[in-house]
PDB file of C-alpha atoms in Angstrom:
ATOM      1  CA  MET A  58      87.859 120.714  41.035  1.00 41.00           C
ATOM      2  CA  GLY A  59      85.826 123.880  40.793  1.00 41.00           C
ATOM      3  CA  HIS A  60      86.118 123.819  37.055  1.00 39.00           C
ATOM      4  CA  LEU A  61      84.744 120.085  37.013  1.00 36.00           C
ATOM      5  CA  LEU A  62      81.722 121.212  39.010  1.00 38.00           C
ATOM      6  CA  GLN A  63      81.123 124.146  36.785  1.00 41.00           C
ATOM      7  CA  SER A  64      81.277 122.217  33.448  1.00 37.00           C
ATOM      8  CA  PRO A  65      78.348 119.749  32.843  1.00 38.00           C
ATOM      9  CA  LEU A  66      79.926 118.850  29.356  1.00 34.00           C
ATOM     10  CA  HIS A  67      83.273 117.819  31.047  1.00 38.00           C
ATOM     11  CA  MET A  68      81.236 115.935  33.797  1.00 36.00           C
ATOM     12  CA  SER A  69      79.415 113.952  31.150  1.00 39.00           C
ATOM     13  CA  ALA A  70      82.686 112.834  29.648  1.00 37.00           C
ATOM     14  CA  LEU A  71      83.882 111.369  32.857  1.00 36.00           C
ATOM     15  CA  THR A  72      83.712 107.511  33.234  1.00 39.00           C
ATOM     16  CA  LEU A  73      81.526 106.105  35.978  1.00 35.00           C
ATOM     17  CA  SER A  74      84.485 105.197  38.009  1.00 41.00           C
ATOM     18  CA  LYS A  75      85.857 108.761  37.770  1.00 40.00           C
ATOM     19  CA  ARG A  76      82.182 109.965  38.780  1.00 39.00           C
ATOM     20  CA  LEU A  77      82.213 107.615  41.758  1.00 35.00           C
ATOM     21  CA  ALA A  78      85.765 108.845  42.783  1.00 40.00           C
ATOM     22  CA  LEU A  79      84.593 112.435  42.472  1.00 35.00           C
ATOM     23  CA  LEU A  80      81.556 111.874  44.645  1.00 31.00           C
ATOM     24  CA  THR A  81      83.675 109.969  47.185  1.00 37.00           C
ATOM     25  CA  LEU A  82      86.064 112.846  47.377  1.00 36.00           C
ATOM     26  CA  LEU A  83      83.239 115.332  47.737  1.00 34.00           C
ATOM     27  CA  LEU A  84      81.413 113.304  50.487  1.00 33.00           C
ATOM     28  CA  HIS A  85      84.814 112.956  52.448  1.00 37.00           C
ATOM     29  CA  ARG A  86      85.436 116.776  52.242  1.00 36.00           C
ATOM     30  CA  HIS A  87      81.971 117.387  53.523  1.00 37.00           C
ATOM     31  CA  THR A  88      82.310 114.962  56.211  1.00 35.00           C
ATOM     32  CA  ARG A  89      85.439 116.601  57.446  1.00 35.00           C
ATOM     33  CA  THR A  90      83.851 120.081  57.740  1.00 32.00           C
ATOM     34  CA  LYS A  91      81.097 118.711  59.831  1.00 32.00           C
ATOM     35  CA  PRO A  92      82.898 119.149  63.315  1.00 28.00           C
ATOM     36  CA  PHE A  93      83.883 122.677  62.291  1.00 22.00           C
ATOM     37  CA  CYS A  94      80.264 123.800  61.413  1.00 26.00           C
ATOM     38  CA  SER A  95      78.977 122.134  64.846  1.00 23.00           C
ATOM     39  CA  LYS A  96      81.799 123.892  66.677  1.00 26.00           C
ATOM     40  CA  MET A  97      80.901 127.174  65.058  1.00 24.00           C
ATOM     41  CA  SER A  98      77.097 126.563  66.048  1.00 30.00           C
ATOM     42  CA  ALA A  99      78.076 125.848  69.744  1.00 34.00           C
ATOM     43  CA  THR A 100      80.322 128.833  69.638  1.00 43.00           C
ATOM     44  CA  SER A 101      77.766 131.109  68.146  1.00 45.00           C
ATOM     45  CA  SER A 102      75.272 130.084  70.856  1.00 43.00           C
ATOM     46  CA  THR A 103      77.653 131.251  73.570  1.00 48.00           C
ATOM     47  CA  SER A 104      78.971 134.347  71.792  1.00 72.00           C
ATOM     48  CA  LEU A 105      75.881 136.567  72.613  1.00 94.00           C
ATOM     49  CA  THR A 106      77.548 139.146  74.821  1.00 96.00           C
ATOM     50  CA  HIS A 107      76.794 142.613  76.030  1.00 96.00           C
ATOM     51  CA  SER A 108      79.014 145.187  77.574  1.00 96.00           C
ATOM     52  CA  ILE A 109      77.918 147.311  80.457  1.00 95.00           C
ATOM     53  CA  SER A 110      79.865 150.232  81.965  1.00 95.00           C
ATOM     54  CA  LEU A 111      79.135 150.969  85.692  1.00 96.00           C
ATOM     55  CA  PRO A 112      79.873 154.413  87.235  1.00 94.00           C
ATOM     56  CA  SER A 113      81.414 152.904  90.245  1.00 92.00           C
ATOM     57  CA  GLN A 114      84.001 151.017  88.032  1.00 93.00           C
ATOM     58  CA  LEU A 115      84.915 153.209  85.147  1.00 89.00           C
ATOM     59  CA  GLY A 116      87.324 151.579  82.692  1.00 91.00           C
ATOM     60  CA  GLN A 117      86.178 148.205  83.775  1.00 94.00           C
ATOM     61  CA  PRO A 118      83.208 147.289  81.645  1.00 96.00           C
ATOM     62  CA  VAL A 119      81.152 144.229  82.781  1.00 97.00           C
ATOM     63  CA  GLN A 120      80.534 141.575  80.333  1.00 97.00           C
ATOM     64  CA  VAL A 121      77.147 140.022  80.210  1.00 98.00           C
ATOM     65  CA  VAL A 122      77.196 136.567  78.469  1.00 97.00           C
ATOM     66  CA  ALA A 123      74.457 134.082  77.469  1.00 97.00           C
ATOM     67  CA  SER A 124      74.609 130.450  78.480  1.00 96.00           C
ATOM     68  CA  PRO A 125      74.557 127.979  75.738  1.00 94.00           C
ATOM     69  CA  GLY A 126      71.054 127.390  74.454  1.00 94.00           C
ATOM     70  CA  LEU A 127      69.741 130.789  75.359  1.00 96.00           C
ATOM     71  CA  SER A 128      68.220 132.429  72.405  1.00 96.00           C
ATOM     72  CA  ASP A 129      68.984 135.972  71.109  1.00 96.00           C
ATOM     73  CA  PHE A 130      65.443 137.007  72.198  1.00 97.00           C
ATOM     74  CA  GLU A 131      65.669 135.536  75.614  1.00 97.00           C
ATOM     75  CA  PHE A 132      69.051 137.301  76.043  1.00 97.00           C
ATOM     76  CA  ARG A 133      67.814 140.625  75.079  1.00 97.00           C
ATOM     77  CA  CYS A 134      64.761 140.330  77.158  1.00 97.00           C
ATOM     78  CA  ALA A 135      67.050 139.445  80.151  1.00 98.00           C
ATOM     79  CA  ILE A 136      69.247 142.470  80.033  1.00 97.00           C
ATOM     80  CA  GLU A 137      66.454 144.755  79.140  1.00 97.00           C
ATOM     81  CA  SER A 138      64.202 143.439  82.002  1.00 97.00           C
ATOM     82  CA  SER A 139      63.255 145.418  85.066  1.00 95.00           C
ATOM     83  CA  LEU A 140      64.620 142.654  87.190  1.00 97.00           C
ATOM     84  CA  PHE A 141      68.233 142.908  85.788  1.00 98.00           C
ATOM     85  CA  ARG A 142      68.018 146.731  85.677  1.00 97.00           C
ATOM     86  CA  GLN A 143      66.848 146.858  89.360  1.00 95.00           C
ATOM     87  CA  TRP A 144      69.660 144.605  90.426  1.00 97.00           C
ATOM     88  CA  LEU A 145      72.247 146.736  88.708  1.00 97.00           C
ATOM     89  CA  LYS A 146      70.795 149.801  90.387  1.00 96.00           C
ATOM     90  CA  ASN A 147      70.860 147.910  93.895  1.00 96.00           C
ATOM     91  CA  ILE A 148      74.558 147.143  93.557  1.00 97.00           C
ATOM     92  CA  GLU A 149      75.346 150.621  92.674  1.00 95.00           C
ATOM     93  CA  SER A 150      73.322 152.260  95.441  1.00 95.00           C
ATOM     94  CA  GLU A 151      74.787 153.757  98.524  1.00 93.00           C
ATOM     95  CA  SER A 152      74.369 150.662 100.324  1.00 93.00           C
ATOM     96  CA  GLY A 153      75.104 148.409  97.405  1.00 96.00           C
ATOM     97  CA  ILE A 154      77.859 145.919  97.297  1.00 97.00           C
ATOM     98  CA  LEU A 155      80.149 148.043  95.177  1.00 97.00           C
ATOM     99  CA  ALA A 156      79.815 151.128  97.184  1.00 95.00           C
ATOM    100  CA  SER A 157      82.844 150.648  99.314  1.00 94.00           C
ATOM    101  CA  GLY A 158      85.105 149.847  96.345  1.00 95.00           C
ATOM    102  CA  GLU A 159      86.267 146.447  97.896  1.00 96.00           C
ATOM    103  CA  LEU A 160      84.418 144.333  95.607  1.00 97.00           C
ATOM    104  CA  THR A 161      84.223 144.509  91.651  1.00 97.00           C
ATOM    105  CA  LEU A 162      81.844 143.049  89.126  1.00 98.00           C
ATOM    106  CA  THR A 163      83.614 141.343  86.259  1.00 97.00           C
ATOM    107  CA  GLN A 164      80.922 139.262  84.363  1.00 98.00           C
ATOM    108  CA  VAL A 165      77.263 138.209  84.607  1.00 98.00           C
ATOM    109  CA  LEU A 166      76.284 134.819  83.073  1.00 98.00           C
ATOM    110  CA  ILE A 167      72.540 134.810  81.943  1.00 98.00           C
ATOM    111  CA  GLN A 168      71.406 131.186  82.516  1.00 98.00           C
ATOM    112  CA  GLY A 169      67.663 131.092  82.326  1.00 97.00           C
ATOM    113  CA  VAL A 170      64.772 133.263  81.451  1.00 98.00           C
ATOM    114  CA  ASP A 171      60.970 132.545  82.236  1.00 97.00           C
ATOM    115  CA  MET A 172      58.536 134.787  80.324  1.00 96.00           C
ATOM    116  CA  PHE A 173      55.244 135.695  81.893  1.00 92.00           C
ATOM    117  CA  GLY A 174      53.399 136.696  78.654  1.00 91.00           C
ATOM    118  CA  LYS A 175      55.475 139.462  77.210  1.00 91.00           C
ATOM    119  CA  ARG A 176      57.492 140.225  80.356  1.00 93.00           C
ATOM    120  CA  VAL A 177      60.255 138.513  82.153  1.00 96.00           C
ATOM    121  CA  GLY A 178      58.853 136.896  85.161  1.00 95.00           C
ATOM    122  CA  PHE A 179      61.861 135.033  86.618  1.00 97.00           C
ATOM    123  CA  LEU A 180      65.471 135.373  85.542  1.00 98.00           C
ATOM    124  CA  LYS A 181      68.395 133.130  86.728  1.00 98.00           C
ATOM    125  CA  PHE A 182      71.915 134.359  86.540  1.00 98.00           C
ATOM    126  CA  LYS A 183      75.551 134.054  87.956  1.00 98.00           C
ATOM    127  CA  ALA A 184      77.501 137.249  88.808  1.00 98.00           C
ATOM    128  CA  ASP A 185      81.166 137.003  89.162  1.00 98.00           C
ATOM    129  CA  VAL A 186      81.921 139.430  92.114  1.00 98.00           C
ATOM    130  CA  ILE A 187      85.552 139.684  93.165  1.00 98.00           C
ATOM    131  CA  ASP A 188      86.949 140.497  96.472  1.00 98.00           C
ATOM    132  CA  LYS A 189      89.787 142.883  95.601  1.00 96.00           C
ATOM    133  CA  GLY A 190      91.644 141.914  98.849  1.00 97.00           C
ATOM    134  CA  THR A 191      91.820 138.215  98.278  1.00 97.00           C
ATOM    135  CA  GLY A 192      91.062 137.863  94.486  1.00 97.00           C
ATOM    136  CA  LYS A 193      88.421 135.363  95.296  1.00 97.00           C
ATOM    137  CA  LYS A 194      84.861 135.217  94.250  1.00 97.00           C
ATOM    138  CA  VAL A 195      81.933 135.945  96.366  1.00 97.00           C
ATOM    139  CA  PRO A 196      78.936 133.595  95.997  1.00 95.00           C
ATOM    140  CA  GLY A 197      76.901 135.057  93.280  1.00 97.00           C
ATOM    141  CA  ILE A 198      74.063 132.812  92.026  1.00 98.00           C
ATOM    142  CA  VAL A 199      70.973 134.918  91.701  1.00 98.00           C
ATOM    143  CA  PHE A 200      67.379 134.002  91.233  1.00 98.00           C
ATOM    144  CA  ALA A 201      65.491 137.365  90.299  1.00 98.00           C
ATOM    145  CA  ARG A 202      61.906 137.600  90.662  1.00 97.00           C
ATOM    146  CA  GLY A 203      61.480 141.099  91.924  1.00 95.00           C
ATOM    147  CA  PRO A 204      59.149 142.765  94.479  1.00 95.00           C
ATOM    148  CA  ALA A 205      56.186 141.254  96.041  1.00 94.00           C
ATOM    149  CA  VAL A 206      53.382 142.012  98.651  1.00 93.00           C
ATOM    150  CA  ALA A 207      51.640 140.088 101.408  1.00 94.00           C
ATOM    151  CA  VAL A 208      48.899 140.998 103.724  1.00 94.00           C
ATOM    152  CA  LEU A 209      48.116 140.057 107.197  1.00 97.00           C
ATOM    153  CA  ILE A 210      44.305 140.111 107.412  1.00 95.00           C
ATOM    154  CA  LEU A 211      42.648 140.223 110.960  1.00 97.00           C
ATOM    155  CA  LEU A 212      38.959 139.893 111.183  1.00 95.00           C
ATOM    156  CA  GLU A 213      37.448 140.631 114.557  1.00 96.00           C
ATOM    157  CA  SER A 214      34.031 138.796 115.229  1.00 96.00           C
ATOM    158  CA  GLU A 215      32.135 138.360 118.378  1.00 96.00           C
ATOM    159  CA  GLY A 216      34.993 139.077 120.534  1.00 96.00           C
ATOM    160  CA  MET A 217      37.375 136.889 118.719  1.00 97.00           C
ATOM    161  CA  THR A 218      40.341 137.880 116.260  1.00 98.00           C
ATOM    162  CA  TYR A 219      40.899 135.624 113.342  1.00 98.00           C
ATOM    163  CA  GLY A 220      43.659 135.627 110.850  1.00 97.00           C
ATOM    164  CA  VAL A 221      43.078 134.610 107.052  1.00 96.00           C
ATOM    165  CA  LEU A 222      45.559 132.289 105.568  1.00 96.00           C
ATOM    166  CA  THR A 223      45.615 130.631 102.079  1.00 93.00           C
ATOM    167  CA  GLU A 224      46.456 127.032 101.574  1.00 94.00           C
ATOM    168  CA  GLN A 225      48.276 126.583  98.308  1.00 92.00           C
ATOM    169  CA  VAL A 226      50.107 124.080  96.209  1.00 91.00           C
ATOM    170  CA  ARG A 227      53.849 124.841  96.378  1.00 93.00           C
ATOM    171  CA  VAL A 228      55.501 122.744  93.928  1.00 94.00           C
ATOM    172  CA  PRO A 229      59.184 123.928  95.005  1.00 94.00           C
ATOM    173  CA  THR A 230      58.533 122.717  98.425  1.00 96.00           C
ATOM    174  CA  GLY A 231      56.515 119.545  97.345  1.00 97.00           C
ATOM    175  CA  LYS A 232      53.850 120.519  99.907  1.00 96.00           C
ATOM    176  CA  LEU A 233      50.731 122.246 100.563  1.00 95.00           C
ATOM    177  CA  VAL A 234      51.583 125.566 102.481  1.00 96.00           C
ATOM    178  CA  LEU A 235      49.444 127.627 104.765  1.00 97.00           C
ATOM    179  CA  GLU A 236      50.615 131.211 103.932  1.00 96.00           C
ATOM    180  CA  LEU A 237      49.528 134.956 103.963  1.00 95.00           C
ATOM    181  CA  PRO A 238      47.744 136.121 100.743  1.00 92.00           C
ATOM    182  CA  ALA A 239      50.520 137.346  98.531  1.00 91.00           C
ATOM    183  CA  GLY A 240      51.388 138.230  94.932  1.00 87.00           C
ATOM    184  CA  MET A 241      54.144 139.611  92.633  1.00 88.00           C
ATOM    185  CA  LEU A 242      54.220 143.187  91.300  1.00 85.00           C
ATOM    186  CA  ASP A 243      53.260 142.856  87.650  1.00 72.00           C
ATOM    187  CA  ASP A 244      54.885 146.216  86.591  1.00 61.00           C
ATOM    188  CA  ASP A 245      57.646 148.705  87.188  1.00 61.00           C
ATOM    189  CA  LYS A 246      55.251 151.150  88.963  1.00 61.00           C
ATOM    190  CA  GLY A 247      55.854 149.914  92.483  1.00 64.00           C
ATOM    191  CA  ASP A 248      52.067 150.013  93.594  1.00 77.00           C
ATOM    192  CA  PHE A 249      52.490 147.930  96.600  1.00 78.00           C
ATOM    193  CA  VAL A 250      49.194 148.935  98.031  1.00 82.00           C
ATOM    194  CA  GLY A 251      47.072 148.448  94.967  1.00 81.00           C
ATOM    195  CA  THR A 252      48.760 145.130  94.310  1.00 82.00           C
ATOM    196  CA  ALA A 253      48.221 144.032  97.866  1.00 79.00           C
ATOM    197  CA  VAL A 254      44.402 144.783  97.701  1.00 82.00           C
ATOM    198  CA  ARG A 255      44.009 143.155  94.233  1.00 81.00           C
ATOM    199  CA  GLU A 256      45.786 140.007  95.478  1.00 77.00           C
ATOM    200  CA  VAL A 257      43.627 139.571  98.577  1.00 79.00           C
ATOM    201  CA  GLU A 258      40.417 140.135  96.560  1.00 79.00           C
ATOM    202  CA  GLU A 259      41.625 137.503  94.023  1.00 76.00           C
ATOM    203  CA  GLU A 260      42.764 135.003  96.639  1.00 77.00           C
ATOM    204  CA  ILE A 261      40.377 135.487  99.498  1.00 80.00           C
ATOM    205  CA  GLY A 262      37.266 136.828  97.639  1.00 76.00           C
ATOM    206  CA  ILE A 263      36.516 139.570  99.937  1.00 79.00           C
ATOM    207  CA  HIS A 264      36.720 143.441  99.356  1.00 81.00           C
ATOM    208  CA  LEU A 265      39.240 145.496 101.082  1.00 82.00           C
ATOM    209  CA  ASN A 266      39.275 149.293 101.561  1.00 83.00           C
ATOM    210  CA  LEU A 267      42.393 150.707 100.208  1.00 84.00           C
ATOM    211  CA  GLU A 268      42.474 153.513 102.889  1.00 87.00           C
ATOM    212  CA  ASP A 269      42.416 150.866 105.642  1.00 90.00           C
ATOM    213  CA  MET A 270      45.670 149.121 104.493  1.00 92.00           C
ATOM    214  CA  VAL A 271      48.642 149.880 106.911  1.00 96.00           C
ATOM    215  CA  ASP A 272      52.186 149.290 105.662  1.00 96.00           C
ATOM    216  CA  LEU A 273      54.072 147.409 108.240  1.00 98.00           C
ATOM    217  CA  THR A 274      57.349 147.522 106.555  1.00 97.00           C
ATOM    218  CA  ALA A 275      57.089 151.295 106.317  1.00 97.00           C
ATOM    219  CA  LEU A 276      57.669 151.203 110.243  1.00 97.00           C
ATOM    220  CA  LEU A 277      61.254 149.782 109.663  1.00 97.00           C
ATOM    221  CA  ASP A 278      64.358 151.861 109.643  1.00 97.00           C
ATOM    222  CA  PRO A 279      65.069 153.584 106.349  1.00 95.00           C
ATOM    223  CA  SER A 280      68.373 151.587 105.975  1.00 93.00           C
ATOM    224  CA  THR A 281      66.136 148.617 105.181  1.00 95.00           C
ATOM    225  CA  GLY A 282      64.496 150.311 102.157  1.00 94.00           C
ATOM    226  CA  PHE A 283      61.267 149.454 103.958  1.00 96.00           C
ATOM    227  CA  LYS A 284      61.150 146.071 102.668  1.00 95.00           C
ATOM    228  CA  VAL A 285      62.043 142.555 103.956  1.00 97.00           C
ATOM    229  CA  PHE A 286      64.038 140.022 102.235  1.00 97.00           C
ATOM    230  CA  PRO A 287      63.133 136.300 102.907  1.00 96.00           C
ATOM    231  CA  SER A 288      65.997 134.765 101.271  1.00 96.00           C
ATOM    232  CA  PRO A 289      68.768 137.098 100.370  1.00 97.00           C
ATOM    233  CA  GLY A 290      71.436 134.530  99.992  1.00 96.00           C
ATOM    234  CA  GLY A 291      69.965 133.259  96.562  1.00 96.00           C
ATOM    235  CA  CYS A 292      66.972 135.371  95.714  1.00 98.00           C
ATOM    236  CA  ASP A 293      66.424 139.245  95.049  1.00 97.00           C
ATOM    237  CA  GLU A 294      62.785 139.099  96.278  1.00 97.00           C
ATOM    238  CA  GLU A 295      61.833 141.978  98.467  1.00 96.00           C
ATOM    239  CA  ILE A 296      58.443 142.072 100.134  1.00 96.00           C
ATOM    240  CA  GLY A 297      56.219 144.764 101.492  1.00 95.00           C
ATOM    241  CA  LEU A 298      54.043 143.505 104.318  1.00 97.00           C
ATOM    242  CA  PHE A 299      50.571 144.959 105.121  1.00 95.00           C
ATOM    243  CA  LEU A 300      48.084 144.823 107.770  1.00 97.00           C
ATOM    244  CA  TYR A 301      44.292 144.910 107.337  1.00 95.00           C
ATOM    245  CA  LYS A 302      41.886 144.997 110.305  1.00 95.00           C
ATOM    246  CA  GLY A 303      38.131 144.607 110.089  1.00 92.00           C
ATOM    247  CA  HIS A 304      34.948 143.799 111.890  1.00 93.00           C
ATOM    248  CA  VAL A 305      32.608 141.063 110.279  1.00 92.00           C
ATOM    249  CA  ASP A 306      29.678 138.982 111.234  1.00 94.00           C
ATOM    250  CA  LYS A 307      30.379 135.529 112.296  1.00 94.00           C
ATOM    251  CA  ASN A 308      28.617 134.258 109.053  1.00 94.00           C
ATOM    252  CA  ILE A 309      31.417 135.916 107.022  1.00 91.00           C
ATOM    253  CA  ILE A 310      33.895 133.873 108.776  1.00 94.00           C
ATOM    254  CA  THR A 311      31.821 130.839 107.952  1.00 94.00           C
ATOM    255  CA  GLN A 312      31.420 131.880 104.392  1.00 92.00           C
ATOM    256  CA  ILE A 313      35.047 132.182 103.518  1.00 92.00           C
ATOM    257  CA  GLN A 314      36.343 129.174 105.465  1.00 93.00           C
ATOM    258  CA  GLY A 315      37.494 126.566 103.049  1.00 92.00           C
ATOM    259  CA  LYS A 316      36.457 128.669 100.053  1.00 90.00           C
ATOM    260  CA  GLU A 317      38.098 127.738  96.840  1.00 87.00           C
ATOM    261  CA  THR A 318      39.540 130.939  95.098  1.00 78.00           C
ATOM    262  CA  GLY A 319      42.389 132.153  92.827  1.00 61.00           C
ATOM    263  CA  LEU A 320      42.727 132.136  89.202  1.00 56.00           C
ATOM    264  CA  ARG A 321      42.590 128.560  88.223  1.00 57.00           C
ATOM    265  CA  LYS A 322      43.273 129.273  84.718  1.00 62.00           C
ATOM    266  CA  HIS A 323      46.628 130.734  85.800  1.00 57.00           C
ATOM    267  CA  GLY A 324      47.403 127.499  87.749  1.00 58.00           C
ATOM    268  CA  GLU A 325      46.456 128.946  91.160  1.00 65.00           C
ATOM    269  CA  LEU A 326      44.922 126.364  93.447  1.00 79.00           C
ATOM    270  CA  ILE A 327      43.938 128.100  96.638  1.00 88.00           C
ATOM    271  CA  LYS A 328      41.688 127.397  99.655  1.00 92.00           C
ATOM    272  CA  VAL A 329      40.972 129.917 102.345  1.00 94.00           C
ATOM    273  CA  ARG A 330      41.812 128.872 105.961  1.00 96.00           C
ATOM    274  CA  VAL A 331      40.658 131.133 108.819  1.00 97.00           C
ATOM    275  CA  VAL A 332      42.501 130.576 112.209  1.00 97.00           C
ATOM    276  CA  PRO A 333      42.293 132.167 115.710  1.00 98.00           C
ATOM    277  CA  TYR A 334      44.991 134.750 115.470  1.00 98.00           C
ATOM    278  CA  GLU A 335      46.344 133.674 118.797  1.00 98.00           C
ATOM    279  CA  LYS A 336      47.193 130.325 117.156  1.00 98.00           C
ATOM    280  CA  LEU A 337      48.223 131.589 113.674  1.00 98.00           C
ATOM    281  CA  TRP A 338      52.113 131.919 114.598  1.00 97.00           C
ATOM    282  CA  ARG A 339      52.183 128.211 115.450  1.00 97.00           C
ATOM    283  CA  MET A 340      50.187 126.805 112.398  1.00 97.00           C
ATOM    284  CA  THR A 341      52.288 128.146 109.527  1.00 97.00           C
ATOM    285  CA  PRO A 342      55.804 127.767 108.220  1.00 97.00           C
ATOM    286  CA  ASP A 343      55.443 130.730 105.946  1.00 97.00           C
ATOM    287  CA  ALA A 344      58.142 133.449 106.583  1.00 97.00           C
ATOM    288  CA  LYS A 345      55.821 136.140 105.294  1.00 97.00           C
ATOM    289  CA  ALA A 346      53.304 135.460 107.838  1.00 98.00           C
ATOM    290  CA  LEU A 347      55.725 135.113 110.831  1.00 98.00           C
ATOM    291  CA  MET A 348      57.462 138.263 109.777  1.00 98.00           C
ATOM    292  CA  ALA A 349      54.118 140.098 109.523  1.00 98.00           C
ATOM    293  CA  VAL A 350      53.173 139.002 112.859  1.00 98.00           C
ATOM    294  CA  ALA A 351      56.496 139.987 114.399  1.00 98.00           C
ATOM    295  CA  LEU A 352      56.103 143.503 112.931  1.00 98.00           C
ATOM    296  CA  TYR A 353      52.445 143.818 114.002  1.00 98.00           C
ATOM    297  CA  GLU A 354      53.026 142.904 117.589  1.00 98.00           C
ATOM    298  CA  MET A 355      56.156 145.138 117.918  1.00 98.00           C
ATOM    299  CA  ALA A 356      54.306 147.956 116.228  1.00 98.00           C
ATOM    300  CA  LYS A 357      51.337 147.406 118.587  1.00 97.00           C
ATOM    301  CA  LYS A 358      53.555 147.357 121.638  1.00 97.00           C
ATOM    302  CA  GLU A 359      55.308 150.694 120.713  1.00 97.00           C
ATOM    303  CA  GLY A 360      52.181 152.392 119.738  1.00 97.00           C
ATOM    304  CA  LEU A 361      53.130 152.865 116.141  1.00 96.00           C
ATOM    305  CA  LEU A 362      49.857 151.627 114.508  1.00 96.00           C
ATOM    306  CA  PRO A 363      47.551 154.356 113.338  1.00 91.00           C
ATOM    307  CA  GLN A 364      44.324 154.691 115.460  1.00 83.00           C
ATOM    308  CA  LYS A 365      40.994 154.821 113.502  1.00 72.00           C
ATOM    309  CA  SER A 366      38.946 158.058 114.197  1.00 59.00           C
TER     310      SER A 366
END
């Protein structure tokens, strides 16, 4: 057959019926190879793998695998991202899940990557963590979004204390939510205080003095890592909670009430809501706000808050 294809003179001598027969044969063979090509394509899309050696389980490399449809670029971004590297660091830490030797990590399936410009903003993966005692898997679906900050802003005016909240469109809940001004850390530097100030200025539109920020989570026991986890059953997000207290004229309260702020070009639809502090804990479903109020009240009760000179 190869000879016939390579020889135009021979081909020209074929009768029309032979040409048709040859064409039919070639088409038949091409059609039979289609499933094999398709299978190879599907296989190649799932064959993106990366092997990781962890100090806590030497000789037991962890296979990181890409879900079907995940591109090579997305896969590489995922395994090189600060989100994934920090997660590996956490499970290997002194208080990490692998520290006792009772659990082992065998595989990680990268399921989804959301890019924020050139960096990985959100990462979804499934980790196969095995209980050595039973051989059963521990629930290991992870939505990684990294560290964030939130600020409890208390403004005193004419003998009243007000809390500043933001009303935001939160598509995952399907609702408008009253919550503390908050934001994600955009880099690996861990500048929680600087990020907190920037987020407040963007979302509220008022200037805060960096030196007046009080880290409420720094008052926690060192075993907590000085952060809070709002949803540790499915998300790695750790939050630093800060307090800012200031005195303002009543006209400032009036000016910022209902003010539309945020970076609209980035999809932020935000309105400022100022509420009496004594009522704040009953007016918001936001876990960040309720945790910040609890930390503030306990710290105040135990005399742990810094006193202004």
